[in-house]
mmCIF file of C-alpha atoms in Angstrom:
data_model
loop_
_atom_site.group_PDB
_atom_site.id
_atom_site.type_symbol
_atom_site.label_atom_id
_atom_site.label_comp_id
_atom_site.label_asym_id
_atom_site.label_seq_id
_atom_site.Cartn_x
_atom_site.Cartn_y
_atom_site.Cartn_z
ATOM 1 C CA MET A 288 174.376 -9.597 101.412
ATOM 2 C CA ALA A 289 172.319 -8.094 104.215
ATOM 3 C CA GLY A 290 174.227 -7.000 107.310
ATOM 4 C CA TYR A 291 173.374 -7.750 110.913
ATOM 5 C CA PHE A 292 171.484 -4.461 111.147
ATOM 6 C CA PRO A 293 169.276 -3.134 108.334
ATOM 7 C CA ASN A 294 170.157 -0.081 106.270
ATOM 8 C CA TRP A 295 167.393 2.238 107.394
ATOM 9 C CA THR A 296 165.987 4.353 104.541
ATOM 10 C CA LEU A 297 164.470 7.763 105.173
ATOM 11 C CA LYS A 298 160.664 7.967 105.123
ATOM 12 C CA THR A 299 158.753 11.172 105.773
ATOM 13 C CA SER A 300 155.154 10.144 105.063
ATOM 14 C CA GLY A 301 152.895 7.119 105.160
ATOM 15 C CA ASP A 302 153.623 3.947 107.115
ATOM 16 C CA VAL A 303 157.212 3.759 108.383
ATOM 17 C CA MET A 304 158.458 0.152 108.411
ATOM 18 C CA PRO A 305 161.018 -1.326 110.855
ATOM 19 C CA ASP A 306 163.870 -0.866 108.366
ATOM 20 C CA GLU A 307 162.894 2.720 107.598
ATOM 21 C CA ARG A 308 163.507 5.856 109.623
ATOM 22 C CA LEU A 309 162.094 9.270 110.316
ATOM 23 C CA PRO A 310 164.253 12.422 110.365
ATOM 24 C CA LEU A 311 166.358 12.580 113.545
ATOM 25 C CA GLY A 312 164.219 15.169 115.318
ATOM 26 C CA HIS A 313 161.015 13.277 114.553
ATOM 27 C CA THR A 314 162.656 10.037 115.707
ATOM 28 C CA VAL A 315 163.551 11.542 119.092
ATOM 29 C CA ILE A 316 160.066 12.975 119.591
ATOM 30 C CA ALA A 317 158.437 9.701 118.564
ATOM 31 C CA GLY A 318 160.744 7.917 121.016
ATOM 32 C CA LEU A 319 159.623 10.306 123.748
ATOM 33 C CA GLN A 320 156.014 9.412 122.988
ATOM 34 C CA HIS A 321 156.842 5.735 123.533
ATOM 35 C CA VAL A 322 158.449 6.632 126.865
ATOM 36 C CA VAL A 323 155.251 8.441 127.841
ATOM 37 C CA ALA A 324 153.152 5.469 126.711
ATOM 38 C CA MET A 325 155.144 2.959 128.723
ATOM 39 C CA PHE A 326 155.546 5.103 131.808
ATOM 40 C CA GLY A 327 152.223 4.472 133.526
ATOM 41 C CA ALA A 328 152.546 0.691 133.513
ATOM 42 C CA THR A 329 156.332 0.590 133.926
ATOM 43 C CA ALA A 330 156.076 2.805 137.025
ATOM 44 C CA LEU A 331 152.881 1.249 138.381
ATOM 45 C CA ALA A 332 154.050 -2.370 138.344
ATOM 46 C CA PRO A 333 157.111 -1.760 140.551
ATOM 47 C CA ILE A 334 155.079 0.392 142.935
ATOM 48 C CA LEU A 335 152.605 -2.468 143.400
ATOM 49 C CA MET A 336 155.504 -4.795 144.255
ATOM 50 C CA GLY A 337 157.480 -2.376 146.422
ATOM 51 C CA PHE A 338 160.234 -1.766 143.835
ATOM 52 C CA ASP A 339 161.792 1.621 143.033
ATOM 53 C CA PRO A 340 160.060 3.005 139.908
ATOM 54 C CA ASN A 341 163.121 5.014 138.833
ATOM 55 C CA VAL A 342 165.227 1.846 138.860
ATOM 56 C CA ALA A 343 162.539 0.078 136.836
ATOM 57 C CA ILE A 344 162.562 2.880 134.245
ATOM 58 C CA PHE A 345 166.368 2.744 134.065
ATOM 59 C CA PHE A 346 166.343 -0.985 133.402
ATOM 60 C CA SER A 347 163.501 -0.675 130.906
ATOM 61 C CA GLY A 348 165.849 1.524 128.856
ATOM 62 C CA ILE A 349 168.675 -1.004 129.189
ATOM 63 C CA ALA A 350 166.309 -3.830 128.234
ATOM 64 C CA THR A 351 164.951 -2.011 125.175
ATOM 65 C CA LEU A 352 168.434 -1.267 123.834
ATOM 66 C CA LEU A 353 169.555 -4.853 124.503
ATOM 67 C CA PHE A 354 166.480 -6.168 122.690
ATOM 68 C CA PHE A 355 167.311 -3.947 119.710
ATOM 69 C CA VAL A 356 170.854 -5.352 119.512
ATOM 70 C CA ILE A 357 169.953 -9.026 119.956
ATOM 71 C CA THR A 358 167.138 -8.872 117.382
ATOM 72 C CA GLY A 359 169.389 -7.094 114.886
ATOM 73 C CA GLY A 360 167.306 -3.929 114.889
ATOM 74 C CA ARG A 361 164.516 -5.715 113.016
ATOM 75 C CA LEU A 362 161.801 -6.088 115.649
ATOM 76 C CA PRO A 363 160.192 -2.858 116.961
ATOM 77 C CA SER A 364 159.497 -3.307 120.660
ATOM 78 C CA TYR A 365 159.740 -1.485 123.972
ATOM 79 C CA LEU A 366 160.477 -3.561 127.078
ATOM 80 C CA GLY A 367 158.895 -2.425 130.329
ATOM 81 C CA SER A 368 157.791 -3.814 133.690
ATOM 82 C CA SER A 369 155.719 -6.980 133.396
ATOM 83 C CA PHE A 370 152.466 -7.232 135.338
ATOM 84 C CA ALA A 371 152.759 -11.027 135.204
ATOM 85 C CA PHE A 372 155.222 -10.914 138.114
ATOM 86 C CA ILE A 373 153.056 -8.962 140.548
ATOM 87 C CA GLY A 374 151.102 -11.818 142.115
ATOM 88 C CA VAL A 375 154.026 -14.215 142.498
ATOM 89 C CA VAL A 376 156.410 -11.529 143.778
ATOM 90 C CA ILE A 377 153.931 -10.425 146.442
ATOM 91 C CA ALA A 378 153.384 -14.049 147.466
ATOM 92 C CA ALA A 379 157.104 -14.891 147.517
ATOM 93 C CA THR A 380 158.129 -11.822 149.522
ATOM 94 C CA GLY A 381 155.097 -11.405 151.765
ATOM 95 C CA TYR A 382 154.892 -7.770 150.685
ATOM 96 C CA ALA A 383 152.399 -5.791 152.759
ATOM 97 C CA GLY A 384 151.333 -3.510 149.909
ATOM 98 C CA SER A 385 152.885 -0.129 150.736
ATOM 99 C CA GLY A 386 156.379 1.346 150.865
ATOM 100 C CA PRO A 387 159.619 -0.401 149.902
ATOM 101 C CA ASN A 388 159.574 -4.205 149.792
ATOM 102 C CA PRO A 389 161.851 -5.434 152.630
ATOM 103 C CA ASN A 390 162.384 -8.781 150.882
ATOM 104 C CA LEU A 391 163.125 -7.317 147.469
ATOM 105 C CA GLY A 392 166.329 -9.353 147.052
ATOM 106 C CA ILE A 393 164.423 -12.632 147.235
ATOM 107 C CA ALA A 394 162.105 -11.486 144.455
ATOM 108 C CA LEU A 395 165.078 -10.464 142.314
ATOM 109 C CA GLY A 396 166.602 -13.939 142.557
ATOM 110 C CA GLY A 397 163.354 -15.450 141.314
ATOM 111 C CA ILE A 398 163.136 -12.905 138.494
ATOM 112 C CA ILE A 399 166.659 -13.807 137.342
ATOM 113 C CA ALA A 400 165.724 -17.511 137.341
ATOM 114 C CA CYS A 401 162.602 -16.723 135.326
ATOM 115 C CA GLY A 402 164.691 -14.825 132.784
ATOM 116 C CA ALA A 403 167.068 -17.794 132.486
ATOM 117 C CA VAL A 404 164.172 -20.178 131.761
ATOM 118 C CA TYR A 405 162.755 -17.714 129.257
ATOM 119 C CA ALA A 406 166.089 -17.341 127.436
ATOM 120 C CA ALA A 407 166.512 -21.136 127.373
ATOM 121 C CA ILE A 408 163.138 -21.459 125.631
ATOM 122 C CA GLY A 409 164.397 -18.929 123.094
ATOM 123 C CA LEU A 410 167.492 -21.064 122.442
ATOM 124 C CA VAL A 411 165.273 -24.090 121.813
ATOM 125 C CA VAL A 412 163.164 -22.068 119.392
ATOM 126 C CA MET A 413 166.287 -20.958 117.523
ATOM 127 C CA ALA A 414 167.582 -24.555 117.387
ATOM 128 C CA VAL A 415 164.440 -26.398 116.293
ATOM 129 C CA GLY A 416 162.198 -23.647 114.974
ATOM 130 C CA THR A 417 158.853 -22.313 116.069
ATOM 131 C CA ARG A 418 156.581 -25.144 114.936
ATOM 132 C CA TRP A 419 156.306 -26.658 118.410
ATOM 133 C CA ILE A 420 155.565 -23.353 120.064
ATOM 134 C CA GLU A 421 153.056 -22.447 117.374
ATOM 135 C CA SER A 422 151.362 -25.794 117.937
ATOM 136 C CA LEU A 423 151.269 -25.064 121.650
ATOM 137 C CA LEU A 424 150.167 -21.464 121.077
ATOM 138 C CA PRO A 425 148.152 -21.221 117.818
ATOM 139 C CA PRO A 426 146.659 -17.852 116.726
ATOM 140 C CA VAL A 427 143.365 -18.453 118.514
ATOM 141 C CA VAL A 428 145.283 -18.889 121.793
ATOM 142 C CA THR A 429 147.771 -16.044 121.302
ATOM 143 C CA GLY A 430 144.913 -13.724 120.358
ATOM 144 C CA ALA A 431 143.005 -14.788 123.450
ATOM 145 C CA VAL A 432 146.046 -14.104 125.643
ATOM 146 C CA VAL A 433 146.603 -10.656 124.092
ATOM 147 C CA ALA A 434 142.924 -9.780 124.584
ATOM 148 C CA ALA A 435 142.959 -11.097 128.151
ATOM 149 C CA ILE A 436 146.006 -8.953 128.937
ATOM 150 C CA GLY A 437 144.251 -5.831 127.676
ATOM 151 C CA LEU A 438 141.009 -6.607 129.476
ATOM 152 C CA ASN A 439 142.862 -7.561 132.658
ATOM 153 C CA LEU A 440 144.135 -3.987 132.829
ATOM 154 C CA THR A 441 140.591 -2.595 132.723
ATOM 155 C CA GLY A 442 140.399 -2.371 136.495
ATOM 156 C CA VAL A 443 143.685 -0.451 136.623
ATOM 157 C CA ALA A 444 142.349 2.144 134.186
ATOM 158 C CA MET A 445 138.971 2.440 135.912
ATOM 159 C CA ASN A 446 140.571 2.898 139.333
ATOM 160 C CA MET A 447 142.704 5.688 137.915
ATOM 161 C CA ILE A 448 139.758 7.685 136.592
ATOM 162 C CA SER A 449 136.993 7.054 139.127
ATOM 163 C CA ALA A 450 137.959 9.271 142.055
ATOM 164 C CA SER A 451 135.239 11.833 141.238
ATOM 165 C CA PRO A 452 132.948 12.971 138.398
ATOM 166 C CA TYR A 453 135.566 15.588 137.524
ATOM 167 C CA THR A 454 138.360 13.023 137.077
ATOM 168 C CA LYS A 455 136.075 10.927 134.871
ATOM 169 C CA TRP A 456 135.435 13.903 132.598
ATOM 170 C CA ILE A 457 139.152 14.726 132.464
ATOM 171 C CA ALA A 458 139.897 11.126 131.508
ATOM 172 C CA LEU A 459 137.246 11.178 128.789
ATOM 173 C CA PHE A 460 138.630 14.478 127.492
ATOM 174 C CA THR A 461 142.044 12.784 127.323
ATOM 175 C CA VAL A 462 140.589 9.932 125.286
ATOM 176 C CA LEU A 463 138.831 12.369 122.959
ATOM 177 C CA ALA A 464 141.960 14.504 122.491
ATOM 178 C CA VAL A 465 144.082 11.479 121.606
ATOM 179 C CA ALA A 466 141.441 10.137 119.209
ATOM 180 C CA LEU A 467 140.924 13.464 117.421
ATOM 181 C CA ILE A 468 144.655 13.984 116.941
ATOM 182 C CA ALA A 469 145.159 10.421 115.717
ATOM 183 C CA VAL A 470 142.381 10.707 113.137
ATOM 184 C CA TYR A 471 142.379 14.371 112.091
ATOM 185 C CA GLY A 472 145.948 15.437 112.788
ATOM 186 C CA ARG A 473 148.385 15.937 109.944
ATOM 187 C CA GLY A 474 152.110 15.279 109.607
ATOM 188 C CA LEU A 475 154.111 15.131 112.826
ATOM 189 C CA VAL A 476 151.059 16.031 114.942
ATOM 190 C CA GLN A 477 149.220 12.899 113.788
ATOM 191 C CA ARG A 478 152.191 10.780 114.799
ATOM 192 C CA LEU A 479 152.134 12.072 118.402
ATOM 193 C CA PRO A 480 148.547 11.611 119.610
ATOM 194 C CA VAL A 481 149.440 10.192 123.037
ATOM 195 C CA LEU A 482 151.995 12.896 123.787
ATOM 196 C CA ILE A 483 149.971 15.856 122.489
ATOM 197 C CA GLY A 484 146.595 14.575 123.690
ATOM 198 C CA GLY A 485 148.021 13.874 127.132
ATOM 199 C CA PHE A 486 149.641 17.316 127.301
ATOM 200 C CA ALA A 487 146.349 19.008 126.326
ATOM 201 C CA ALA A 488 144.557 17.141 129.118
ATOM 202 C CA TYR A 489 147.363 18.022 131.552
ATOM 203 C CA ILE A 490 146.905 21.734 130.772
ATOM 204 C CA LEU A 491 143.130 21.455 131.144
ATOM 205 C CA TYR A 492 143.485 19.762 134.521
ATOM 206 C CA ALA A 493 146.120 22.228 135.771
ATOM 207 C CA THR A 494 143.906 25.205 134.949
ATOM 208 C CA THR A 495 140.577 23.829 136.221
ATOM 209 C CA ALA A 496 141.298 21.381 139.055
ATOM 210 C CA THR A 497 140.914 23.785 141.978
ATOM 211 C CA SER A 498 137.623 25.089 140.584
ATOM 212 C CA PHE A 499 136.173 21.598 140.889
ATOM 213 C CA GLY A 500 137.709 20.743 144.250
ATOM 214 C CA ALA A 501 140.340 18.413 142.815
ATOM 215 C CA PRO A 502 143.972 18.444 144.019
ATOM 216 C CA ALA A 503 146.086 21.065 142.265
ATOM 217 C CA VAL A 504 149.209 20.132 140.343
ATOM 218 C CA ASP A 505 152.146 20.417 142.760
ATOM 219 C CA PHE A 506 154.898 22.082 140.728
ATOM 220 C CA ALA A 507 156.987 22.739 143.853
ATOM 221 C CA ARG A 508 158.125 19.125 143.998
ATOM 222 C CA ILE A 509 159.809 19.561 140.607
ATOM 223 C CA GLY A 510 161.930 22.459 141.847
ATOM 224 C CA ALA A 511 162.900 20.567 144.983
ATOM 225 C CA ALA A 512 164.151 17.477 143.120
ATOM 226 C CA SER A 513 167.789 17.198 142.009
ATOM 227 C CA TRP A 514 168.717 16.883 138.349
ATOM 228 C CA PHE A 515 170.991 13.896 138.789
ATOM 229 C CA GLY A 516 171.063 10.962 141.159
ATOM 230 C CA LEU A 517 172.198 7.355 140.931
ATOM 231 C CA PRO A 518 169.444 4.726 140.893
ATOM 232 C CA ALA A 519 169.083 2.771 144.133
ATOM 233 C CA PHE A 520 170.375 -0.604 142.934
ATOM 234 C CA VAL A 521 169.621 -3.744 144.981
ATOM 235 C CA SER A 522 171.425 -7.106 144.917
ATOM 236 C CA PRO A 523 169.508 -10.371 144.369
ATOM 237 C CA VAL A 524 169.153 -13.163 146.896
ATOM 238 C CA PHE A 525 168.595 -16.685 145.558
ATOM 239 C CA ASP A 526 165.933 -18.537 147.539
ATOM 240 C CA ALA A 527 164.750 -21.931 146.266
ATOM 241 C CA LYS A 528 161.110 -21.424 147.240
ATOM 242 C CA ALA A 529 160.917 -17.988 145.656
ATOM 243 C CA ILE A 530 162.589 -19.296 142.487
ATOM 244 C CA ALA A 531 160.077 -22.154 142.272
ATOM 245 C CA MET A 532 157.230 -19.661 142.569
ATOM 246 C CA ILE A 533 158.497 -16.994 140.181
ATOM 247 C CA ALA A 534 160.341 -18.941 137.447
ATOM 248 C CA PRO A 535 157.163 -20.430 135.858
ATOM 249 C CA VAL A 536 156.100 -16.904 134.878
ATOM 250 C CA ALA A 537 158.369 -17.549 131.879
ATOM 251 C CA ILE A 538 155.515 -19.485 130.246
ATOM 252 C CA ILE A 539 153.263 -16.436 130.486
ATOM 253 C CA LEU A 540 155.995 -14.211 129.068
ATOM 254 C CA VAL A 541 156.473 -16.587 126.120
ATOM 255 C CA ALA A 542 152.775 -16.445 125.287
ATOM 256 C CA GLU A 543 152.719 -12.685 125.790
ATOM 257 C CA ASN A 544 155.802 -12.028 123.644
ATOM 258 C CA LEU A 545 154.670 -14.423 120.921
ATOM 259 C CA GLY A 546 151.346 -12.631 120.779
ATOM 260 C CA HIS A 547 153.120 -9.284 120.548
ATOM 261 C CA ILE A 548 155.431 -10.430 117.747
ATOM 262 C CA LYS A 549 152.482 -11.878 115.834
ATOM 263 C CA GLY A 550 150.624 -8.619 116.374
ATOM 264 C CA ILE A 551 153.547 -6.575 115.050
ATOM 265 C CA ALA A 552 153.765 -8.912 112.060
ATOM 266 C CA VAL A 553 150.109 -8.222 111.314
ATOM 267 C CA MET A 554 150.547 -4.462 111.647
ATOM 268 C CA THR A 555 153.642 -4.349 109.427
ATOM 269 C CA GLY A 556 152.545 -7.013 106.958
ATOM 270 C CA ARG A 557 155.833 -8.879 107.438
ATOM 271 C CA ASN A 558 156.723 -12.416 108.474
ATOM 272 C CA LEU A 559 158.687 -12.047 111.719
ATOM 273 C CA ASP A 560 158.733 -15.736 112.684
ATOM 274 C CA GLY A 561 162.492 -15.921 112.181
ATOM 275 C CA LEU A 562 162.947 -13.389 114.983
ATOM 276 C CA ILE A 563 160.805 -15.150 117.596
ATOM 277 C CA GLY A 564 163.716 -17.094 119.126
ATOM 278 C CA ARG A 565 165.895 -14.000 119.275
ATOM 279 C CA GLY A 566 163.021 -12.063 120.795
ATOM 280 C CA PHE A 567 162.615 -14.636 123.578
ATOM 281 C CA ILE A 568 166.365 -14.680 124.286
ATOM 282 C CA ALA A 569 166.541 -10.887 124.317
ATOM 283 C CA ASP A 570 163.592 -10.589 126.692
ATOM 284 C CA GLY A 571 164.964 -13.338 128.940
ATOM 285 C CA VAL A 572 168.454 -11.838 129.150
ATOM 286 C CA ALA A 573 166.996 -8.379 129.739
ATOM 287 C CA THR A 574 164.883 -9.782 132.585
ATOM 288 C CA MET A 575 167.992 -11.333 134.146
ATOM 289 C CA ILE A 576 169.900 -8.039 133.917
ATOM 290 C CA ALA A 577 166.989 -6.082 135.392
ATOM 291 C CA GLY A 578 166.678 -8.553 138.252
ATOM 292 C CA SER A 579 170.398 -8.290 138.991
ATOM 293 C CA GLY A 580 170.104 -4.631 140.003
ATOM 294 C CA GLY A 581 166.664 -4.082 141.483
ATOM 295 C CA GLY A 582 164.481 -3.839 138.391
ATOM 296 C CA THR A 583 161.294 -5.714 137.677
ATOM 297 C CA GLY A 584 161.023 -8.519 135.157
ATOM 298 C CA VAL A 585 160.445 -7.037 131.721
ATOM 299 C CA THR A 586 158.351 -7.868 128.712
ATOM 300 C CA THR A 587 157.671 -6.491 125.272
ATOM 301 C CA TYR A 588 155.054 -3.814 125.785
ATOM 302 C CA ALA A 589 151.631 -3.947 124.219
ATOM 303 C CA GLU A 590 151.137 -0.336 125.303
ATOM 304 C CA ASN A 591 153.775 0.646 122.760
ATOM 305 C CA MET A 592 152.202 -1.646 120.189
ATOM 306 C CA GLY A 593 149.113 0.476 120.678
ATOM 307 C CA VAL A 594 151.122 3.608 119.913
ATOM 308 C CA MET A 595 152.483 1.957 116.766
ATOM 309 C CA ALA A 596 148.976 0.981 115.723
ATOM 310 C CA VAL A 597 147.827 4.601 116.030
ATOM 311 C CA THR A 598 150.888 6.302 114.501
ATOM 312 C CA ARG A 599 151.816 3.602 111.945
ATOM 313 C CA VAL A 600 155.488 4.232 112.730
ATOM 314 C CA TYR A 601 157.315 0.919 113.244
ATOM 315 C CA SER A 602 160.917 2.089 112.802
ATOM 316 C CA THR A 603 163.173 0.273 115.250
ATOM 317 C CA LEU A 604 165.333 3.393 115.548
ATOM 318 C CA VAL A 605 162.442 5.056 117.376
ATOM 319 C CA PHE A 606 162.914 2.460 120.124
ATOM 320 C CA VAL A 607 166.620 3.201 120.312
ATOM 321 C CA ALA A 608 165.658 6.802 121.033
ATOM 322 C CA ALA A 609 163.078 5.637 123.584
ATOM 323 C CA GLY A 610 165.586 3.337 125.299
ATOM 324 C CA VAL A 611 168.206 6.068 125.563
ATOM 325 C CA ILE A 612 165.648 8.551 126.910
ATOM 326 C CA ALA A 613 164.488 6.051 129.551
ATOM 327 C CA LEU A 614 168.092 5.271 130.493
ATOM 328 C CA VAL A 615 168.927 8.937 130.976
ATOM 329 C CA LEU A 616 165.709 9.647 132.843
ATOM 330 C CA GLY A 617 166.429 6.779 135.217
ATOM 331 C CA PHE A 618 169.310 8.896 136.544
ATOM 332 C CA SER A 619 167.126 11.959 137.118
ATOM 333 C CA PRO A 620 165.018 12.371 140.261
ATOM 334 C CA LYS A 621 163.709 15.573 138.672
ATOM 335 C CA PHE A 622 162.199 13.504 135.854
ATOM 336 C CA GLY A 623 160.459 11.362 138.418
ATOM 337 C CA ALA A 624 159.122 14.528 140.014
ATOM 338 C CA VAL A 625 157.833 15.845 136.661
ATOM 339 C CA ILE A 626 156.076 12.574 135.888
ATOM 340 C CA GLY A 627 154.766 12.578 139.420
ATOM 341 C CA THR A 628 152.836 15.776 138.706
ATOM 342 C CA ILE A 629 150.836 14.213 135.860
ATOM 343 C CA PRO A 630 147.300 13.874 137.229
ATOM 344 C CA VAL A 631 146.108 10.322 137.714
ATOM 345 C CA ALA A 632 142.980 11.208 135.734
ATOM 346 C CA VAL A 633 145.108 12.035 132.679
ATOM 347 C CA LEU A 634 147.151 8.850 133.015
ATOM 348 C CA GLY A 635 143.875 6.982 133.384
ATOM 349 C CA GLY A 636 142.538 8.461 130.167
ATOM 350 C CA LEU A 637 145.696 7.429 128.339
ATOM 351 C CA ALA A 638 145.358 3.986 129.885
ATOM 352 C CA VAL A 639 141.824 3.642 128.521
ATOM 353 C CA VAL A 640 143.138 4.242 124.993
ATOM 354 C CA VAL A 641 146.287 2.171 125.205
ATOM 355 C CA PHE A 642 144.868 -0.770 127.155
ATOM 356 C CA GLY A 643 141.898 -0.848 124.806
ATOM 357 C CA LEU A 644 144.208 -1.008 121.811
ATOM 358 C CA ILE A 645 145.957 -3.986 123.398
ATOM 359 C CA ALA A 646 142.697 -5.913 123.534
ATOM 360 C CA ALA A 647 141.722 -4.766 120.046
ATOM 361 C CA ALA A 648 145.006 -6.112 118.632
ATOM 362 C CA ALA A 649 143.663 -9.600 119.306
ATOM 363 C CA GLY A 650 140.954 -9.045 116.722
ATOM 364 C CA ARG A 651 143.577 -8.354 114.084
ATOM 365 C CA ILE A 652 145.424 -11.567 114.995
ATOM 366 C CA TRP A 653 142.229 -13.602 114.607
ATOM 367 C CA VAL A 654 141.172 -11.917 111.369
ATOM 368 C CA GLU A 655 144.583 -12.111 109.695
ATOM 369 C CA ASN A 656 144.951 -15.785 110.654
ATOM 370 C CA LYS A 657 141.347 -16.568 109.620
ATOM 371 C CA VAL A 658 140.414 -18.075 112.984
ATOM 372 C CA ASP A 659 137.093 -19.883 112.542
ATOM 373 C CA PHE A 660 134.782 -18.918 115.402
ATOM 374 C CA SER A 661 132.085 -21.244 114.143
ATOM 375 C CA GLN A 662 134.180 -24.001 115.718
ATOM 376 C CA PRO A 663 133.203 -24.466 119.382
ATOM 377 C CA LYS A 664 136.812 -25.189 120.413
ATOM 378 C CA ASN A 665 137.895 -21.724 119.271
ATOM 379 C CA LEU A 666 134.861 -19.937 120.618
ATOM 380 C CA LEU A 667 135.051 -21.560 124.049
ATOM 381 C CA THR A 668 138.814 -21.068 124.339
ATOM 382 C CA VAL A 669 138.539 -17.349 123.658
ATOM 383 C CA ALA A 670 135.389 -16.871 125.738
ATOM 384 C CA THR A 671 136.967 -18.517 128.783
ATOM 385 C CA ALA A 672 140.246 -16.593 128.529
ATOM 386 C CA LEU A 673 138.469 -13.256 128.111
ATOM 387 C CA ILE A 674 136.349 -13.652 131.223
ATOM 388 C CA LEU A 675 139.156 -15.052 133.375
ATOM 389 C CA GLY A 676 141.437 -12.210 132.271
ATOM 390 C CA ALA A 677 138.846 -9.451 132.547
ATOM 391 C CA GLY A 678 137.647 -10.732 135.908
ATOM 392 C CA ASP A 679 141.245 -11.161 137.123
ATOM 393 C CA LEU A 680 140.574 -14.613 138.544
ATOM 394 C CA LYS A 681 143.368 -15.391 140.996
ATOM 395 C CA LEU A 682 144.057 -19.100 141.371
ATOM 396 C CA PRO A 683 146.012 -20.616 144.297
ATOM 397 C CA ILE A 684 148.565 -23.165 143.018
ATOM 398 C CA PHE A 685 151.281 -24.868 145.052
ATOM 399 C CA GLY A 686 151.324 -22.236 147.743
ATOM 400 C CA PHE A 687 151.208 -19.124 145.555
ATOM 401 C CA GLU A 688 148.531 -17.174 143.780
ATOM 402 C CA LEU A 689 148.404 -17.134 139.988
ATOM 403 C CA GLY A 690 147.093 -13.787 138.739
ATOM 404 C CA GLY A 691 144.361 -13.257 136.191
ATOM 405 C CA ILE A 692 146.727 -13.027 133.219
ATOM 406 C CA GLY A 693 148.378 -16.296 134.201
ATOM 407 C CA THR A 694 145.054 -18.014 134.829
ATOM 408 C CA ALA A 695 143.729 -16.863 131.447
ATOM 409 C CA THR A 696 146.940 -17.938 129.687
ATOM 410 C CA PHE A 697 147.069 -21.443 131.092
ATOM 411 C CA ALA A 698 143.305 -21.860 130.709
ATOM 412 C CA ALA A 699 143.471 -20.878 127.034
ATOM 413 C CA ILE A 700 146.361 -23.248 126.337
ATOM 414 C CA GLY A 701 144.901 -26.161 128.279
ATOM 415 C CA LEU A 702 141.311 -25.805 127.111
ATOM 416 C CA TYR A 703 142.212 -25.416 123.447
ATOM 417 C CA HIS A 704 144.370 -28.551 123.378
ATOM 418 C CA LEU A 705 141.813 -30.533 125.374
ATOM 419 C CA LEU A 706 139.037 -29.574 122.957
ATOM 420 C CA ASN A 707 141.331 -30.011 119.915
ATOM 421 C CA ARG A 708 141.841 -33.710 120.655
ATOM 422 C CA ARG A 709 138.626 -34.463 118.789
ATOM 423 C CA ALA A 710 139.338 -35.117 115.104
ATOM 424 C CA ALA A 711 137.903 -32.522 112.737
#
């Protein structure tokens, strides 16, 4: 009889499945690559909302480890800061856009409520199955949401690389380095394209920046930072209006997580439907815990799905390593200083690769589920979601602004079911 956790078997070549493992050293390095992959978005989202990025990284580690335990170590996922909260948090707190958010506690109360709703949906899924949620979110819709999420991040990537012609070339070099390593690398090198490609671009920038008039890498800030420091935890404040504004984000997280789980199922060739309820509960509980101490709401990360797609390593033990690394780094201001020296152009180049892979994962969902794009209902649903997501259409609803991901999600769900009313 199978235990709660799988018995991971050693695998040193080829695709590494969730219940398989790499050697310990390779597992730690692969986990570090996932930390690097998640860092840009996990740090950027809290900054945009006035949260402390180090606290967000700490709670992303906690969330990832909690997700591993609740899903029985069978669902490879990294949990990081969710961009779906940005618009509603800014609206609920009146955040001015720079520095610490003075009303952070109010946002945290709403994030906890959102996590509770999310976990409750997971309990329903575990009790009655996934048929209802699959009817609400069929493959054409989940694929559209995944693609919209990737395309919605296009502006973030472009803003990171467009400061000057030099930064654009550095970003493109980063993309090229990652691609060449992913395709032509061998052994361990091929499994670490984001880490090695990013490091190569970092070295190139550090040695050439001043020659092209770009800011030099400031290594002094690393020496000035302390090795250890407690995260700056913040207590939540429960405000009814903020809760009403933030809690509905749970619907977006459900669609996002479902799309991610379906995407992982496609990549691994395994049926993961039995883990969907657990995945929702794990993500919801992790969001509540993060909100209780000053972290952002969390979600399963498509950025790390992109890394899995490139490396073909799906071992869940890699995410244990990543979670532990993030947890430890959350206690280190020096780590924050090191990451702070990575040039924005390099992060932007990595974002181009990873965000693009998010959008591309939608194609796999549609192909594997044989979505028929000759049907106007499918074509129009996807077309609408892609443009709303890519264009980041912000929609005012009941006193708050729904961001582009939310608008695309609800538009895809609503339009598909409206057009699907006609009998085939």
